[in-house]
XYZ file of N, CA and C in Angstrom:
273
model
N 43.970 -186.264 -264.988
C 44.339 -184.900 -265.320
C 45.607 -184.964 -266.170
N 45.502 -184.463 -267.374
C 46.673 -184.514 -268.256
C 47.535 -183.261 -268.086
N 48.611 -183.232 -268.794
C 49.592 -182.156 -268.673
C 49.018 -180.798 -269.066
N 48.157 -180.801 -270.078
C 47.571 -179.534 -270.544
C 46.635 -178.946 -269.493
N 45.843 -179.795 -268.860
C 44.959 -179.321 -267.785
C 45.768 -178.795 -266.605
N 46.847 -179.486 -266.276
C 47.700 -179.060 -265.173
C 48.321 -177.690 -265.455
N 48.811 -177.496 -266.678
C 49.391 -176.198 -267.047
C 48.345 -175.101 -267.000
N 47.110 -175.406 -267.431
C 46.048 -174.414 -267.375
C 45.743 -174.036 -265.928
N 45.705 -175.037 -265.032
C 45.433 -174.755 -263.614
C 46.517 -173.872 -263.011
N 47.774 -174.156 -263.350
C 48.869 -173.338 -262.842
C 48.764 -171.920 -263.391
N 48.474 -171.765 -264.695
C 48.325 -170.438 -265.283
C 47.147 -169.711 -264.646
N 46.038 -170.434 -264.428
C 44.854 -169.828 -263.840
C 45.165 -169.330 -262.431
N 45.889 -170.142 -261.647
C 46.257 -169.734 -260.291
C 47.144 -168.500 -260.322
N 48.169 -168.514 -261.159
C 49.064 -167.366 -261.212
C 48.346 -166.138 -261.758
N 47.415 -166.353 -262.665
C 46.650 -165.222 -263.185
C 45.825 -164.579 -262.072
N 45.140 -165.386 -261.274
C 44.372 -164.832 -260.172
C 45.287 -164.226 -259.121
N 46.411 -164.886 -258.866
C 47.361 -164.357 -257.897
C 47.897 -163.013 -258.364
N 48.219 -162.887 -259.633
C 48.703 -161.625 -260.184
C 47.622 -160.550 -260.091
N 46.377 -160.939 -260.322
C 45.273 -159.980 -260.230
C 45.121 -159.459 -258.808
N 45.139 -160.361 -257.854
C 45.010 -159.953 -256.448
C 46.183 -159.076 -256.040
N 47.376 -159.470 -256.452
C 48.564 -158.684 -256.121
C 48.475 -157.283 -256.732
N 48.018 -157.201 -257.964
C 47.855 -155.907 -258.639
C 46.864 -155.030 -257.891
N 45.755 -155.609 -257.455
C 44.736 -154.826 -256.756
C 45.219 -154.366 -255.386
N 45.931 -155.217 -254.682
C 46.440 -154.827 -253.354
C 47.468 -153.706 -253.486
N 48.403 -153.841 -254.430
C 49.407 -152.793 -254.601
C 48.778 -151.500 -255.112
N 47.675 -151.611 -255.829
C 47.030 -150.395 -256.318
C 46.411 -149.592 -255.177
N 46.055 -150.267 -254.074
C 45.546 -149.538 -252.912
C 46.614 -148.645 -252.303
N 47.870 -149.041 -252.442
C 48.973 -148.239 -251.937
C 49.493 -147.253 -252.964
N 48.898 -147.237 -254.155
C 49.343 -146.338 -255.203
C 50.625 -146.782 -255.876
N 50.938 -148.058 -255.796
C 52.197 -148.553 -256.339
C 51.981 -149.493 -257.532
N 50.868 -149.349 -258.230
C 50.584 -150.232 -259.364
C 50.413 -149.402 -260.628
N 50.726 -150.007 -261.722
C 50.590 -149.354 -263.018
C 49.270 -149.755 -263.663
N 48.533 -148.790 -264.161
C 47.290 -149.087 -264.869
C 47.599 -149.694 -266.232
N 48.777 -149.450 -266.757
C 49.141 -149.987 -268.064
C 49.205 -151.510 -268.057
N 49.297 -152.124 -266.889
C 49.312 -153.584 -266.806
C 47.941 -154.182 -267.069
N 46.911 -153.351 -267.167
C 45.565 -153.844 -267.437
C 45.278 -153.940 -268.930
N 46.263 -153.760 -269.768
C 46.055 -153.830 -271.208
C 45.588 -155.217 -271.619
N 44.621 -155.247 -272.527
C 44.089 -156.507 -273.026
C 44.033 -156.469 -274.538
N 43.489 -157.517 -275.115
C 43.492 -157.657 -276.571
C 42.489 -156.728 -277.257
N 41.329 -156.558 -276.690
C 40.324 -155.725 -277.358
C 39.869 -154.578 -276.462
N 39.208 -153.625 -277.068
C 38.804 -152.412 -276.363
C 37.714 -152.632 -275.337
N 36.778 -153.534 -275.636
C 35.673 -153.782 -274.720
C 36.174 -154.390 -273.414
N 37.061 -155.338 -273.522
C 37.607 -155.966 -272.330
C 38.438 -154.971 -271.531
N 39.185 -154.127 -272.223
C 39.994 -153.122 -271.526
C 39.098 -152.133 -270.795
N 38.018 -151.702 -271.438
C 37.090 -150.774 -270.788
C 36.442 -151.417 -269.574
N 36.043 -152.674 -269.710
C 35.440 -153.391 -268.584
C 36.440 -153.541 -267.443
N 37.676 -153.875 -267.772
C 38.702 -154.025 -266.741
C 38.949 -152.704 -266.016
N 39.005 -151.612 -266.762
C 39.220 -150.310 -266.126
C 38.049 -149.904 -265.246
N 36.829 -150.178 -265.710
C 35.644 -149.842 -264.908
C 35.638 -150.655 -263.619
N 35.898 -151.957 -263.727
C 35.944 -152.790 -262.527
C 37.083 -152.379 -261.600
N 38.187 -151.957 -262.169
C 39.338 -151.500 -261.387
C 38.973 -150.246 -260.589
N 38.317 -149.314 -261.232
C 37.902 -148.076 -260.557
C 36.865 -148.381 -259.484
N 35.909 -149.252 -259.776
C 34.895 -149.623 -258.787
C 35.556 -150.285 -257.581
N 36.519 -151.177 -257.840
C 37.242 -151.814 -256.737
C 37.951 -150.774 -255.885
N 38.643 -149.834 -256.514
C 39.379 -148.824 -255.744
C 38.439 -147.966 -254.915
N 37.305 -147.593 -255.480
C 36.344 -146.769 -254.737
C 35.815 -147.538 -253.531
N 35.384 -148.784 -253.749
C 34.869 -149.576 -252.631
C 35.949 -149.857 -251.596
N 37.161 -150.116 -252.031
C 38.245 -150.405 -251.090
C 38.554 -149.186 -250.232
N 38.580 -148.012 -250.830
C 38.849 -146.792 -250.054
C 37.719 -146.527 -249.069
N 36.476 -146.705 -249.500
C 35.345 -146.521 -248.585
C 35.425 -147.507 -247.431
N 35.764 -148.761 -247.726
C 35.886 -149.768 -246.687
C 37.010 -149.431 -245.715
N 38.152 -148.999 -246.217
C 39.271 -148.656 -245.345
C 38.958 -147.448 -244.469
N 38.300 -146.450 -245.013
C 37.917 -145.277 -244.217
C 36.906 -145.684 -243.150
N 35.975 -146.548 -243.521
C 34.986 -147.025 -242.556
C 35.655 -147.797 -241.422
N 36.639 -148.629 -241.758
C 37.367 -149.364 -240.719
C 38.144 -148.418 -239.816
N 38.733 -147.376 -240.380
C 39.474 -146.407 -239.580
C 38.536 -145.669 -238.623
N 37.367 -145.280 -239.105
C 36.394 -144.595 -238.247
C 35.951 -145.515 -237.119
N 35.710 -146.780 -237.423
C 35.293 -147.734 -236.396
C 36.383 -147.913 -235.342
N 37.637 -148.021 -235.771
C 38.737 -148.175 -234.813
C 38.900 -146.941 -233.935
N 38.810 -145.771 -234.540
C 38.940 -144.545 -233.752
C 37.775 -144.379 -232.794
N 36.583 -144.740 -233.223
C 35.414 -144.651 -232.356
C 35.550 -145.597 -231.175
N 36.023 -146.803 -231.439
C 36.227 -147.784 -230.371
C 37.284 -147.290 -229.386
N 38.366 -146.746 -229.889
C 39.420 -146.226 -229.023
C 38.909 -145.067 -228.178
N 38.161 -144.163 -228.779
C 37.605 -143.029 -228.049
C 36.664 -143.508 -226.945
N 35.865 -144.520 -227.258
C 34.929 -145.041 -226.275
C 35.662 -145.687 -225.101
N 36.730 -146.432 -225.370
C 37.506 -147.046 -224.288
C 38.170 -145.988 -223.412
N 38.727 -144.952 -224.020
C 39.363 -143.880 -223.249
C 38.320 -143.152 -222.414
N 37.156 -142.914 -222.968
C 36.091 -142.233 -222.244
C 35.659 -143.041 -221.021
N 35.548 -144.345 -221.159
C 35.169 -145.205 -220.026
C 36.263 -145.182 -218.966
N 37.528 -145.254 -219.372
C 38.642 -145.203 -218.407
C 38.656 -143.887 -217.642
N 38.473 -142.794 -218.351
C 38.477 -141.479 -217.697
C 37.320 -141.375 -216.727
N 36.150 -141.868 -217.118
C 34.989 -141.812 -216.233
C 35.258 -142.614 -214.966
N 35.830 -143.824 -215.118
C 36.147 -144.644 -213.945
C 37.198 -143.998 -213.064
N 38.182 -143.383 -213.712
C 39.278 -142.751 -212.969
C 38.757 -141.582 -212.144
N 37.962 -140.703 -212.739
C 37.526 -139.512 -212.036
C 36.345 -139.737 -211.105
N 35.637 -140.827 -211.278
C 34.549 -141.090 -210.323
C 35.041 -141.874 -209.125
N 36.224 -142.492 -209.241
C 36.735 -143.269 -208.106
C 37.701 -142.467 -207.240
N 38.003 -141.218 -207.613
C 38.905 -140.396 -206.825
C 38.157 -139.881 -205.607
N 38.727 -140.077 -204.404
C 38.050 -139.575 -203.214
C 38.040 -138.041 -203.182
N 36.957 -137.505 -202.724
C 36.844 -136.055 -202.641
C 37.430 -135.558 -201.341
N 38.131 -134.465 -201.406
C 38.789 -133.915 -200.216
C 37.929 -132.834 -199.607
């Protein structure tokens, strides 16, 4: 592996790392869309379309996870309440 290949690998890693970081911060609304600028219009349009698709899927996934967590919590509380009120002796 020569020096040029090594530099390309480092650039490739940082490029992917920057992409992941950009996408994660965009979920929190703390990213700039202007950072997606590229050399030509076709690539920019593709990047924006993929960016929007990622945001839509990420929001759907996060809402789905929230619903699952709330459903699980509700189910656990319901079981506890049922056990609590069925084990109380009647007077």
